[in-house]
CSV table of C-alpha atoms in Angstrom, one decimal:
chain,number,residue,atom,x,y,z
F,1,MET,CA,98.9,-53.2,-41.5
F,2,ALA,CA,96.3,-50.5,-40.9
F,3,PRO,CA,96.4,-48.8,-37.5
F,4,THR,CA,92.9,-49.9,-36.8
F,5,ASP,CA,93.5,-53.5,-37.4
F,6,ARG,CA,93.9,-55.5,-34.3
F,7,PRO,CA,95.3,-58.9,-33.9
F,8,PRO,CA,92.9,-61.6,-32.8
F,9,ALA,CA,92.7,-62.1,-29.1
F,10,SER,CA,93.8,-65.3,-27.5
F,11,GLY,CA,91.6,-67.5,-25.6
F,12,ALA,CA,92.7,-66.4,-22.2
F,13,GLN,CA,92.1,-62.8,-23.0
F,14,SER,CA,88.7,-63.6,-24.3
F,15,GLN,CA,87.7,-65.4,-21.2
F,16,GLN,CA,89.1,-62.6,-19.0
F,17,ARG,CA,86.9,-60.0,-20.8
F,18,ALA,CA,83.8,-62.1,-20.5
F,19,GLN,CA,84.3,-62.3,-16.7
F,20,GLN,CA,84.6,-58.5,-16.4
F,21,ARG,CA,81.4,-58.0,-18.4
F,22,GLN,CA,79.7,-60.4,-16.1
F,23,TYR,CA,81.0,-58.7,-13.1
F,24,ALA,CA,80.0,-55.2,-14.4
F,25,SER,CA,76.5,-56.4,-15.1
F,26,LYS,CA,75.9,-57.7,-11.5
F,27,PRO,CA,74.2,-54.9,-9.4
F,28,SER,CA,75.8,-53.8,-6.2
F,29,ARG,CA,74.3,-54.2,-2.8
F,30,SER,CA,73.3,-50.4,-2.8
F,31,GLN,CA,71.7,-51.0,-6.3
F,32,ALA,CA,69.8,-54.0,-5.3
F,33,ALA,CA,66.2,-54.0,-6.7
F,34,THR,CA,63.3,-53.4,-4.4
F,35,PRO,CA,59.6,-54.2,-5.0
F,36,ALA,CA,58.8,-50.4,-5.2
F,37,SER,CA,61.5,-49.8,-7.9
F,38,GLU,CA,60.3,-52.8,-9.8
F,39,ALA,CA,56.7,-51.5,-9.7
F,40,ALA,CA,57.9,-48.1,-10.9
F,41,ASP,CA,59.8,-49.7,-13.7
F,42,MET,CA,56.7,-51.6,-14.8
F,43,ARG,CA,54.7,-48.5,-14.9
F,44,LEU,CA,57.3,-46.7,-17.0
F,45,GLU,CA,57.4,-49.5,-19.4
F,46,PHE,CA,53.7,-49.6,-19.7
F,47,GLN,CA,53.6,-45.9,-20.2
F,48,GLN,CA,56.1,-46.0,-22.9
F,49,GLN,CA,54.3,-48.8,-24.6
F,50,GLN,CA,51.1,-46.6,-24.6
F,51,GLN,CA,52.9,-43.6,-26.1
F,52,PRO,CA,55.6,-44.9,-28.3
F,53,GLY,CA,56.0,-41.7,-30.3
F,54,ASN,CA,56.3,-39.4,-27.3
F,55,ARG,CA,59.7,-39.2,-25.8
F,56,THR,CA,58.6,-37.1,-22.7
F,57,ILE,CA,57.1,-39.0,-19.9
F,58,SER,CA,53.8,-37.2,-18.6
F,59,ALA,CA,52.4,-37.9,-15.2
F,60,PRO,CA,49.1,-40.0,-15.2
F,61,THR,CA,45.8,-38.3,-14.3
F,62,SER,CA,45.0,-38.7,-10.6
F,63,PRO,CA,41.6,-40.7,-10.1
F,64,ALA,CA,41.1,-38.7,-6.9
F,65,LYS,CA,41.1,-35.3,-8.9
F,66,THR,CA,38.7,-36.7,-11.4
F,67,ARG,CA,36.4,-37.9,-8.6
F,68,ASP,CA,36.4,-34.5,-6.8
F,69,SER,CA,35.6,-32.5,-10.1
F,70,ILE,CA,32.6,-34.8,-10.6
F,71,LEU,CA,31.5,-34.4,-7.0
F,72,GLN,CA,31.8,-30.6,-7.2
F,73,ARG,CA,29.5,-30.5,-10.3
F,74,VAL,CA,27.1,-32.8,-8.6
F,75,GLN,CA,27.1,-30.5,-5.5
F,76,SER,CA,26.6,-27.3,-7.6
F,77,LEU,CA,23.6,-28.8,-9.3
F,78,THR,CA,22.2,-30.0,-6.0
F,79,ASP,CA,22.6,-26.5,-4.5
F,80,ALA,CA,20.8,-25.0,-7.4
F,81,ALA,CA,18.0,-27.4,-7.0
F,82,LYS,CA,17.7,-26.8,-3.3
F,83,GLU,CA,17.7,-23.0,-3.8
F,84,LYS,CA,14.9,-23.3,-6.4
F,85,ALA,CA,12.9,-25.7,-4.1
F,86,SER,CA,13.4,-23.3,-1.2
F,87,SER,CA,12.2,-20.4,-3.3
F,88,ILE,CA,9.0,-22.4,-4.2
F,89,SER,CA,8.6,-23.4,-0.6
F,90,ASN,CA,8.8,-19.8,0.6
F,91,ASP,CA,6.1,-18.8,-1.8
F,92,ILE,CA,3.9,-21.6,-0.7
F,93,LYS,CA,4.4,-20.8,3.0
F,94,TYR,CA,3.8,-17.0,2.3
F,95,ALA,CA,0.5,-17.7,0.6
F,96,ALA,CA,-0.6,-20.2,3.3
F,97,ALA,CA,0.4,-17.7,6.0
F,98,THR,CA,-1.6,-15.0,4.4
F,99,ARG,CA,-4.6,-17.3,4.2
F,100,ARG,CA,-4.2,-18.5,7.7
F,101,GLN,CA,-3.9,-14.9,8.9
F,102,GLN,CA,-7.1,-14.1,7.3
F,103,ARG,CA,-8.9,-17.1,8.8
F,104,VAL,CA,-7.6,-16.6,12.4
F,105,ASN,CA,-9.6,-14.3,14.6
F,106,LYS,CA,-11.7,-13.3,11.5
F,107,ASP,CA,-14.3,-11.6,13.7
F,108,ARG,CA,-11.7,-9.3,15.4
F,109,LEU,CA,-9.5,-8.5,12.5
F,110,LEU,CA,-10.3,-5.6,10.2
F,111,THR,CA,-8.7,-5.2,6.9
F,112,LEU,CA,-7.7,-1.8,5.7
F,113,LEU,CA,-7.1,-1.2,2.0
F,114,VAL,CA,-4.7,1.6,1.2
F,115,VAL,CA,-4.2,2.9,-2.3
F,116,ASP,CA,-0.7,4.7,-2.4
F,117,ASP,CA,2.6,4.2,-3.9
F,118,GLU,CA,5.4,2.0,-2.4
F,119,ASN,CA,7.3,4.9,-1.1
F,120,TYR,CA,5.1,5.2,2.0
F,121,ASP,CA,4.4,2.2,4.3
F,122,TRP,CA,1.1,2.7,5.9
F,123,SER,CA,1.2,-0.6,7.8
F,124,ARG,CA,3.8,0.8,10.2
F,125,TYR,CA,1.3,3.2,11.7
F,126,PHE,CA,-1.2,0.4,12.5
F,127,ARG,CA,1.2,-2.3,13.5
F,128,GLY,CA,0.6,-3.5,17.0
F,129,LYS,CA,-2.4,-1.0,17.5
F,130,ARG,CA,-5.7,-2.4,18.9
F,131,PHE,CA,-9.0,-0.9,20.0
F,132,PHE,CA,-11.8,-2.2,22.1
F,133,GLY,CA,-9.2,-4.6,23.5
F,134,ASP,CA,-8.6,-7.1,20.8
F,135,PHE,CA,-9.7,-5.6,17.5
F,136,GLU,CA,-6.6,-5.5,15.1
F,137,ILE,CA,-6.1,-3.7,11.8
F,138,HIS,CA,-4.4,-5.5,9.0
F,139,VAL,CA,-3.2,-3.2,6.2
F,140,GLU,CA,-3.2,-4.1,2.5
F,141,GLN,CA,-1.4,-1.5,0.4
F,142,ALA,CA,-1.1,-1.4,-3.4
F,143,ASP,CA,-0.9,0.9,-6.4
F,144,ILE,CA,-4.4,1.4,-7.8
F,145,LYS,CA,-3.4,-0.1,-11.1
F,146,ASP,CA,-2.7,-3.4,-9.4
F,147,LEU,CA,-6.2,-3.7,-8.1
F,148,THR,CA,-9.2,-5.7,-9.4
F,149,VAL,CA,-12.6,-5.5,-7.5
F,150,THR,CA,-15.5,-7.9,-7.9
F,151,ALA,CA,-18.6,-7.3,-5.9
F,152,SER,CA,-22.2,-8.5,-5.4
F,153,ALA,CA,-25.0,-7.1,-3.1
F,154,GLU,CA,-25.1,-10.3,-1.0
F,155,ARG,CA,-21.5,-11.3,-0.7
F,156,GLY,CA,-19.9,-7.9,-0.7
F,157,CYS,CA,-16.8,-7.2,-2.6
F,158,THR,CA,-13.5,-9.1,-3.1
F,159,VAL,CA,-10.2,-7.3,-4.0
F,160,SER,CA,-7.5,-9.1,-5.8
F,161,MET,CA,-4.1,-7.5,-6.1
F,162,ALA,CA,-0.7,-8.5,-7.4
F,163,VAL,CA,2.1,-8.3,-4.8
F,164,LEU,CA,5.7,-9.3,-4.5
F,165,SER,CA,6.5,-12.3,-2.4
F,166,PRO,CA,9.7,-12.6,-0.3
F,167,SER,CA,11.5,-14.4,-3.2
F,168,GLY,CA,10.7,-11.6,-5.6
F,169,SER,CA,8.0,-13.3,-7.6
F,170,ARG,CA,4.6,-11.7,-8.2
F,171,VAL,CA,1.7,-13.5,-6.7
F,172,VAL,CA,-2.1,-12.6,-6.6
F,173,ARG,CA,-3.8,-12.2,-3.1
F,174,SER,CA,-7.5,-11.8,-2.6
F,175,PHE,CA,-9.3,-10.5,0.4
F,176,ARG,CA,-12.4,-8.6,1.6
F,177,PRO,CA,-11.7,-5.0,2.8
F,178,ASP,CA,-13.4,-3.5,5.7
F,179,PHE,CA,-12.2,0.1,5.1
F,180,PHE,CA,-10.7,2.0,2.2
F,181,LEU,CA,-8.1,4.9,2.1
F,182,CYS,CA,-7.5,6.5,-1.3
F,183,ARG,CA,-4.2,8.4,-1.5
F,184,GLN,CA,-3.8,8.3,-5.3
F,185,SER,CA,-5.7,9.9,-8.1
F,186,VAL,CA,-8.4,7.5,-9.4
F,187,ARG,CA,-8.5,9.3,-12.8
F,188,ASP,CA,-5.6,11.2,-14.4
F,189,ALA,CA,-5.2,12.1,-18.2
F,190,SER,CA,-5.6,8.8,-20.0
F,191,LYS,CA,-5.8,6.6,-16.8
F,192,ASP,CA,-9.1,5.9,-15.4
F,193,TYR,CA,-9.8,3.4,-12.5
F,194,ARG,CA,-13.2,4.4,-11.5
F,195,ASN,CA,-14.3,0.7,-11.8
F,196,VAL,CA,-12.5,0.2,-8.4
F,197,LEU,CA,-14.9,2.8,-6.9
F,198,LEU,CA,-17.9,1.1,-8.4
F,199,GLY,CA,-16.9,-2.3,-7.0
F,200,LEU,CA,-16.2,-0.9,-3.5
F,201,ASN,CA,-19.5,1.1,-3.5
F,202,ILE,CA,-21.6,-2.0,-4.4
F,203,GLY,CA,-19.7,-4.0,-1.6
F,204,GLY,CA,-20.7,-1.2,0.9
F,205,VAL,CA,-17.1,-0.5,2.0
F,206,PRO,CA,-16.7,2.7,4.1
F,207,SER,CA,-13.8,4.9,3.1
F,208,ILE,CA,-12.0,8.3,3.8
F,209,ASN,CA,-13.1,10.4,1.9
F,210,SER,CA,-16.5,8.8,1.2
F,211,LEU,CA,-16.9,6.8,-2.0
F,212,HIS,CA,-19.6,9.2,-3.0
F,213,SER,CA,-17.3,12.2,-2.7
F,214,LEU,CA,-14.4,10.4,-4.4
F,215,TYR,CA,-16.5,9.5,-7.5
F,216,ASN,CA,-17.8,13.2,-7.7
F,217,PHE,CA,-14.2,14.4,-7.8
F,218,GLN,CA,-13.4,12.5,-11.1
F,219,ASP,CA,-14.5,15.4,-13.3
F,220,LYS,CA,-13.1,18.8,-12.5
F,221,PRO,CA,-16.0,20.9,-14.3
F,222,TRP,CA,-18.5,19.0,-11.9
F,223,VAL,CA,-16.5,20.0,-8.9
F,224,TYR,CA,-16.2,23.5,-10.2
F,225,GLY,CA,-20.0,23.6,-10.5
F,226,GLN,CA,-20.3,22.8,-6.9
F,227,LEU,CA,-18.0,25.6,-6.0
F,228,VAL,CA,-20.0,28.1,-8.1
F,229,GLN,CA,-23.1,27.1,-6.2
F,230,LEU,CA,-21.2,27.6,-2.8
F,231,GLN,CA,-20.1,31.0,-4.1
F,232,LYS,CA,-23.6,32.2,-4.8
F,233,LYS,CA,-24.5,31.0,-1.2
F,234,LEU,CA,-21.6,32.7,0.4
F,235,GLY,CA,-21.0,35.7,-1.9
F,236,LYS,CA,-18.0,36.6,-4.0
F,237,GLU,CA,-16.3,38.6,-1.3
F,238,ASN,CA,-16.3,35.8,1.1
F,239,PHE,CA,-15.5,33.1,-1.5
F,240,PRO,CA,-13.3,34.4,-4.4
F,241,LEU,CA,-13.6,31.8,-7.0
F,242,ILE,CA,-11.9,32.3,-10.4
F,243,GLU,CA,-14.1,32.6,-13.5
F,244,GLN,CA,-14.0,29.7,-15.8
F,245,THR,CA,-15.6,28.8,-19.2
F,246,PHE,CA,-16.6,25.2,-20.2
F,247,TYR,CA,-16.5,23.9,-23.7
F,248,PRO,CA,-17.9,20.5,-24.2
F,249,SER,CA,-16.0,19.8,-27.4
F,250,SER,CA,-13.7,21.6,-29.9
F,251,GLY,CA,-16.7,22.6,-32.1
F,252,GLU,CA,-17.9,25.2,-29.6
F,253,MET,CA,-14.4,26.8,-29.3
F,254,SER,CA,-14.9,29.9,-31.7
F,255,VAL,CA,-13.1,33.0,-30.0
F,256,ALA,CA,-11.8,33.3,-26.6
F,257,THR,CA,-13.6,35.9,-24.5
F,258,GLN,CA,-10.5,37.2,-23.0
F,259,LEU,CA,-6.7,36.9,-23.5
F,260,PRO,CA,-4.4,35.5,-22.3
F,261,VAL,CA,-6.0,32.4,-20.8
F,262,VAL,CA,-5.1,29.0,-19.3
F,263,LEU,CA,-6.7,26.2,-21.3
F,264,LYS,CA,-7.2,23.0,-19.5
F,265,VAL,CA,-7.9,19.8,-21.5
F,266,GLY,CA,-9.9,17.0,-19.9
F,267,HIS,CA,-9.4,15.8,-16.3
F,268,ALA,CA,-5.7,15.8,-15.3
F,269,HIS,CA,-3.4,16.6,-12.3
F,270,GLY,CA,0.1,18.1,-11.8
F,271,GLY,CA,0.0,20.6,-14.7
F,272,VAL,CA,-0.7,18.0,-17.3
F,273,GLY,CA,-3.0,19.1,-20.1
F,274,LYS,CA,-2.6,22.8,-19.2
F,275,ILE,CA,-1.3,25.4,-21.7
F,276,LYS,CA,-1.1,29.3,-21.7
F,277,VAL,CA,-2.8,30.8,-24.7
F,278,GLU,CA,-1.9,34.4,-25.5
F,279,ASN,CA,-3.7,35.3,-28.7
F,280,ASN,CA,-6.6,34.1,-30.9
F,281,SER,CA,-4.4,32.5,-33.4
F,282,ASP,CA,-3.0,30.0,-30.8
F,283,PHE,CA,-6.4,29.5,-29.4
F,284,GLN,CA,-7.6,28.4,-32.8
F,285,ASP,CA,-4.6,26.0,-33.1
F,286,MET,CA,-5.6,24.6,-29.7
F,287,THR,CA,-9.1,23.6,-31.1
F,288,SER,CA,-7.5,21.0,-33.3
F,289,ILE,CA,-5.6,19.6,-30.3
F,290,VAL,CA,-8.9,19.4,-28.3
F,291,SER,CA,-10.7,17.7,-31.3
F,292,VAL,CA,-7.9,14.8,-31.3
F,293,ALA,CA,-8.3,14.4,-27.5
F,294,SER,CA,-12.1,13.8,-27.9
F,295,THR,CA,-12.9,15.4,-24.5
F,296,TYR,CA,-14.1,18.7,-22.9
F,297,CYS,CA,-11.9,21.6,-22.0
F,298,THR,CA,-12.1,24.7,-19.8
F,299,THR,CA,-10.5,28.2,-19.9
F,300,GLU,CA,-9.8,30.7,-17.2
F,301,PRO,CA,-8.1,34.0,-17.2
F,302,PHE,CA,-4.4,33.9,-16.8
F,303,VAL,CA,-3.1,35.5,-13.6
F,304,ASP,CA,0.4,36.9,-13.4
F,305,SER,CA,0.9,35.4,-10.0
F,306,LYS,CA,3.2,36.5,-7.1
F,307,TYR,CA,2.8,33.1,-5.4
F,308,ASP,CA,0.4,30.2,-4.9
F,309,LEU,CA,-1.3,29.1,-1.7
F,310,HIS,CA,-1.8,25.5,-0.9
F,311,LEU,CA,-4.4,25.2,2.0
F,312,THR,CA,-5.0,21.8,3.6
F,313,LYS,CA,-7.6,20.4,6.1
F,314,ILE,CA,-7.1,16.9,7.8
F,315,GLY,CA,-9.8,16.4,10.2
F,316,PRO,CA,-9.7,19.4,12.6
F,317,HIS,CA,-6.1,20.3,11.6
F,318,TYR,CA,-5.3,23.1,9.1
F,319,ARG,CA,-2.0,24.1,7.2
F,320,ALA,CA,-1.2,26.7,4.8
F,321,PHE,CA,1.9,26.7,2.4
F,322,MET,CA,3.2,29.6,0.2
F,323,ARG,CA,4.7,28.3,-3.0
F,324,LYS,CA,6.8,30.6,-5.4
F,325,SER,CA,8.3,29.5,-8.6
F,326,ILE,CA,12.1,30.1,-8.9
F,327,SER,CA,12.7,28.6,-12.2
F,328,GLY,CA,10.7,31.2,-14.2
F,329,ASN,CA,7.8,28.8,-15.2
F,330,TRP,CA,4.3,30.2,-15.0
F,331,LYS,CA,3.2,26.8,-13.5
F,332,SER,CA,4.4,26.9,-9.9
F,333,CYS,CA,4.0,23.2,-9.7
F,334,VAL,CA,6.6,22.6,-12.5
F,335,GLY,CA,10.2,23.1,-12.0
F,336,SER,CA,11.9,24.4,-8.9
F,337,ALA,CA,9.8,26.3,-6.4
F,338,MET,CA,10.3,27.8,-3.0
F,339,LEU,CA,7.9,26.4,-0.3
F,340,GLU,CA,7.2,28.1,3.0
F,341,GLU,CA,4.6,27.3,5.6
F,342,THR,CA,2.7,30.4,6.6
F,343,GLU,CA,-0.1,31.4,9.0
F,344,VAL,CA,-3.6,30.0,8.7
F,345,LEU,CA,-5.9,33.0,8.4
F,346,GLU,CA,-9.4,32.9,9.6
F,347,ARG,CA,-10.6,33.4,6.0
F,348,TYR,CA,-8.6,30.3,5.0
F,349,LYS,CA,-10.3,28.2,7.6
F,350,PHE,CA,-13.7,29.5,6.5
F,351,TRP,CA,-12.9,28.5,2.9
F,352,LEU,CA,-11.8,25.1,3.9
F,353,ASP,CA,-14.8,24.5,6.3
F,354,SER,CA,-17.2,25.7,3.5
F,355,VAL,CA,-15.8,23.3,1.0
F,356,ALA,CA,-15.6,20.5,3.4
F,357,GLU,CA,-19.5,20.3,3.5
F,358,LEU,CA,-19.6,19.3,-0.3
F,359,PHE,CA,-20.7,15.8,-1.4
F,360,GLY,CA,-21.9,14.8,2.1
F,361,GLY,CA,-18.6,15.9,3.9
F,362,LEU,CA,-14.9,15.7,3.1
F,363,ASP,CA,-12.5,14.6,5.9
F,364,ILE,CA,-9.4,15.4,3.8
F,365,LEU,CA,-9.2,18.2,1.3
F,366,SER,CA,-7.1,21.0,0.0
F,367,LEU,CA,-7.6,24.3,-1.8
F,368,GLU,CA,-5.3,25.8,-4.6
F,369,VAL,CA,-5.3,29.6,-4.4
F,370,VAL,CA,-3.4,31.9,-6.7
F,371,VAL,CA,-2.3,35.3,-5.5
F,372,SER,CA,-1.8,38.0,-8.1
F,373,LYS,CA,1.0,40.7,-7.8
F,374,ASP,CA,-1.5,43.2,-6.6
F,375,GLY,CA,-2.5,40.9,-3.7
F,376,ILE,CA,-5.8,39.6,-5.1
F,377,GLU,CA,-6.6,35.9,-3.9
F,378,GLN,CA,-8.6,33.6,-6.2
F,379,ILE,CA,-9.5,29.9,-5.6
F,380,ILE,CA,-8.6,27.9,-8.7
F,381,GLY,CA,-9.2,24.4,-7.6
F,382,VAL,CA,-9.9,21.8,-4.8
F,383,ASN,CA,-8.4,18.3,-4.2
F,384,ASP,CA,-9.8,15.2,-2.3
F,385,SER,CA,-8.0,12.7,-0.1
F,386,ALA,CA,-5.4,12.2,-2.9
F,387,LEU,CA,-3.9,15.7,-2.1
F,388,SER,CA,-0.1,16.1,-1.9
F,389,LEU,CA,1.4,16.5,1.5
F,390,LEU,CA,4.0,19.3,1.5
F,391,GLY,CA,6.6,20.7,3.8
F,392,THR,CA,8.5,19.2,6.7
F,393,GLN,CA,5.4,18.1,8.6
F,394,GLN,CA,4.4,15.3,6.2
F,395,GLU,CA,4.9,12.7,8.9
F,396,GLU,CA,2.6,14.5,11.3
F,397,ASP,CA,-0.1,15.0,8.6
F,398,ARG,CA,0.0,11.1,8.0
F,399,LYS,CA,-0.6,10.6,11.7
F,400,TYR,CA,-3.5,12.9,11.5
F,401,ILE,CA,-4.8,10.6,8.7
F,402,PHE,CA,-4.2,7.5,11.0
F,403,ASP,CA,-6.2,9.2,13.8
F,404,LEU,CA,-9.2,9.8,11.3
F,405,ILE,CA,-9.1,6.1,10.2
F,406,MET,CA,-9.1,4.9,13.8
F,407,GLU,CA,-12.0,7.1,14.6
F,408,LYS,CA,-14.0,5.9,11.6
F,409,LEU,CA,-13.3,2.3,12.4
F,410,GLU,CA,-14.4,2.6,15.9
F,411,THR,CA,-17.6,4.3,14.9
F,412,GLN,CA,-18.2,1.5,12.3
F,413,VAL,CA,-17.5,-1.3,14.9
F,414,LEU,CA,-19.9,0.4,17.3
F,415,ALA,CA,-22.5,0.6,14.7
F,416,ASN,CA,-22.2,-3.0,13.8
F,417,MET,CA,-22.2,-4.2,17.4
F,418,GLY,CA,-25.5,-2.1,17.9
F,419,LEU,CA,-27.1,-3.7,14.9
F,420,GLN,CA,-26.0,-7.2,16.0
F,421,ALA,CA,-27.3,-6.6,19.5
F,422,GLY,CA,-30.6,-5.2,18.4
F,423,SER,CA,-31.3,-8.1,16.0
F,424,GLY,CA,-30.2,-10.6,18.7
F,425,ILE,CA,-32.6,-9.2,21.1
F,426,THR,CA,-35.4,-9.2,18.8
F,427,GLN,CA,-34.9,-12.9,17.8
F,428,THR,CA,-34.6,-14.0,21.5
F,429,GLN,CA,-37.8,-12.1,22.4
F,430,GLU,CA,-39.7,-13.8,19.7
F,431,GLU,CA,-38.4,-17.3,20.8
F,432,GLU,CA,-38.7,-16.7,24.5
F,433,PRO,CA,-40.8,-13.6,25.5
F,434,PRO,CA,-39.9,-12.5,29.0
F,435,ALA,CA,-42.5,-12.0,31.7
F,436,ILE,CA,-43.0,-8.3,32.0
F,437,PRO,CA,-44.6,-6.9,35.2
F,438,ALA,CA,-47.2,-4.3,35.2
F,439,ARG,CA,-44.9,-1.6,35.9
F,440,ARG,CA,-41.3,-2.0,34.7
F,441,ASP,CA,-38.4,0.3,35.3
F,442,SER,CA,-35.2,0.3,33.2
F,443,LEU,CA,-32.8,-2.3,34.2
F,444,VAL,CA,-29.3,-1.6,32.9
F,445,SER,CA,-26.2,-3.7,33.5
F,446,GLU,CA,-23.5,-1.9,35.3
F,447,SER,CA,-20.6,-3.9,34.0
F,448,SER,CA,-18.4,-2.2,31.3
F,449,VAL,CA,-18.5,-3.7,27.9
F,450,THR,CA,-15.1,-4.4,26.3
F,451,SER,CA,-14.3,-5.5,22.8
F,452,GLY,CA,-15.0,-9.0,23.6
F,453,HIS,CA,-18.6,-8.2,24.7
F,454,GLN,CA,-21.4,-6.1,23.3
F,455,SER,CA,-23.7,-3.8,25.1
F,456,SER,CA,-27.5,-4.3,24.8
F,457,GLN,CA,-28.1,-0.5,24.6
F,458,PRO,CA,-25.4,0.9,22.3
F,459,ALA,CA,-27.3,4.3,22.1
F,460,LYS,CA,-26.0,5.0,25.7
F,461,ALA,CA,-22.5,3.8,25.1
F,462,ASN,CA,-19.7,6.3,25.3
F,463,LEU,CA,-16.2,5.8,23.8
F,464,SER,CA,-13.3,6.6,26.1
F,465,ARG,CA,-9.9,7.5,24.8
F,466,GLN,CA,-8.6,4.1,25.6
F,467,GLY,CA,-11.1,2.5,23.3
F,468,SER,CA,-13.5,1.0,25.9
F,469,ILE,CA,-17.2,1.3,25.9
F,470,ILE,CA,-18.7,2.1,29.2
F,471,SER,CA,-22.5,2.0,29.8
F,472,ALA,CA,-23.8,4.5,32.4
F,473,PRO,CA,-25.3,2.7,35.4
F,474,THR,CA,-29.0,3.3,36.1
F,475,PRO,CA,-30.1,2.7,39.8
F,476,VAL,CA,-32.5,-0.1,40.3
F,477,PRO,CA,-35.6,1.0,42.2
F,478,VAL,CA,-36.2,-0.6,45.6
F,479,GLN,CA,-39.3,-2.9,45.7
F,480,GLN,CA,-41.1,-3.4,49.0
F,481,ASN,CA,-43.7,-5.8,47.9
F,482,LYS,CA,-42.5,-9.4,47.9
F,483,GLY,CA,-44.6,-10.2,44.8
F,484,GLN,CA,-42.9,-7.3,42.9
F,485,LEU,CA,-39.5,-8.6,44.1
F,486,ASP,CA,-40.4,-12.0,42.6
F,487,ASP,CA,-41.3,-10.5,39.3
F,488,THR,CA,-38.1,-8.5,39.2
F,489,GLU,CA,-36.1,-11.6,39.9
F,490,ASP,CA,-37.9,-13.4,37.1
F,491,THR,CA,-37.2,-10.4,34.8
F,492,MET,CA,-33.6,-10.4,35.6
F,493,LYS,CA,-33.3,-14.1,34.9
F,494,ASN,CA,-35.0,-13.5,31.5
F,495,LEU,CA,-32.7,-10.7,30.7
F,496,ARG,CA,-29.6,-12.8,31.6
F,497,LYS,CA,-30.9,-15.4,29.3
F,498,THR,CA,-31.3,-12.9,26.5
F,499,PHE,CA,-27.9,-11.5,27.1
F,500,ALA,CA,-26.4,-14.9,27.1
F,501,GLY,CA,-28.1,-15.6,23.8
F,502,ILE,CA,-26.7,-12.5,22.4
F,503,PHE,CA,-23.3,-13.0,23.4
F,504,GLY,CA,-23.5,-16.7,22.5
F,505,GLU,CA,-24.6,-15.9,18.9
F,506,MET,CA,-21.6,-13.6,18.4
């Protein structure tokens, strides 16, 4: 018999084995099933049924995590929408605040238009400044290329300019300027913004320098012609002006009268369009360049300079700077140069004062003077209010310009007040002519006129340093006759009515 063969078990042994198997299948008290374990077993069975081919059991995805992910995406989209809405709201508020600022206190708010680059903030000089008590100045500053001016004789001019809002977007703002300060070149090489001056001139906007002088400075040969007339008046010794030859086009450029020369093409600044010509061959080559440019050109003798002088006059203030090139360039304004402030000699003041009388008067100007190595000084050019401020005193020079603007604005307000007062008196007298006695002496109010009121006699008004207008009191003659006293009282009543009508209209 094989070793693996076993004899059949008896009935008692079979019953004993069945009892052992039943006993082993019963769980112990420690292994008793609980509801939690039964639930875990059910989940395990369900997971195995869903993934029959996967022997590893993966944890189910948490519904809480899925809900948090969706909420995060919704929150991010909501934040982006809120940010966009806030940006649009800020732009709307910015435009509304600008329009509201232009409407509030319109009669006492003067708008100053400044044309300058963004490196200098002119509004900080006028912030919080008032004159005549409650006249404020609002500064609008922009680059001249961003301006558009429309004008008519009846409605004046309206300036539109593109500015950056707090959110960074570009918006267009329109306003009516009361004064204009030009600190940029209106015309330079291929750029020409003279249409801005034309619109401001039609609108009658006062400026520093005057619009008449600014427009006359837009062609350098025209300015040089005025300097020639000034030299004939003062003499060559008192006004040393460099000699210059004008060519209207390339067709007239045959041969240079003297060499070397400096040839300047068209109207430009900062050394642009300027070249040194040393022989006739180079001069003939330059004729083809001028013909392409389709403009005029000028030539002047080349001066082997020792240094240049930059003379400035801002109101009553004078400055003189000596500029010497250290980079070897014959143009002292190109490359590196050494700048030093020097003494303002009397002849420098005489030159500046003489040129300041051109074109009806220049409040701000500068002269360019070249000094040869043998010490001979020659005036080579003049600049208007767009002059470059040099040296370490630039901040002080800007404050001088600020003082000039304040003085001009005060004069303008006084003139407007005088015109309004005169027209108001005329209209009132036509409606209610006062009773005039046979002999009338001048009766002048002794009250001081501030910015909120206007004097009936602006010709006698004096401006104090604090910005108040004080009318000089005139003694009232004593009347002994009772009838004359009655006439005087009636006259005073009529004058009070007249003043009330004037102040009421304004």
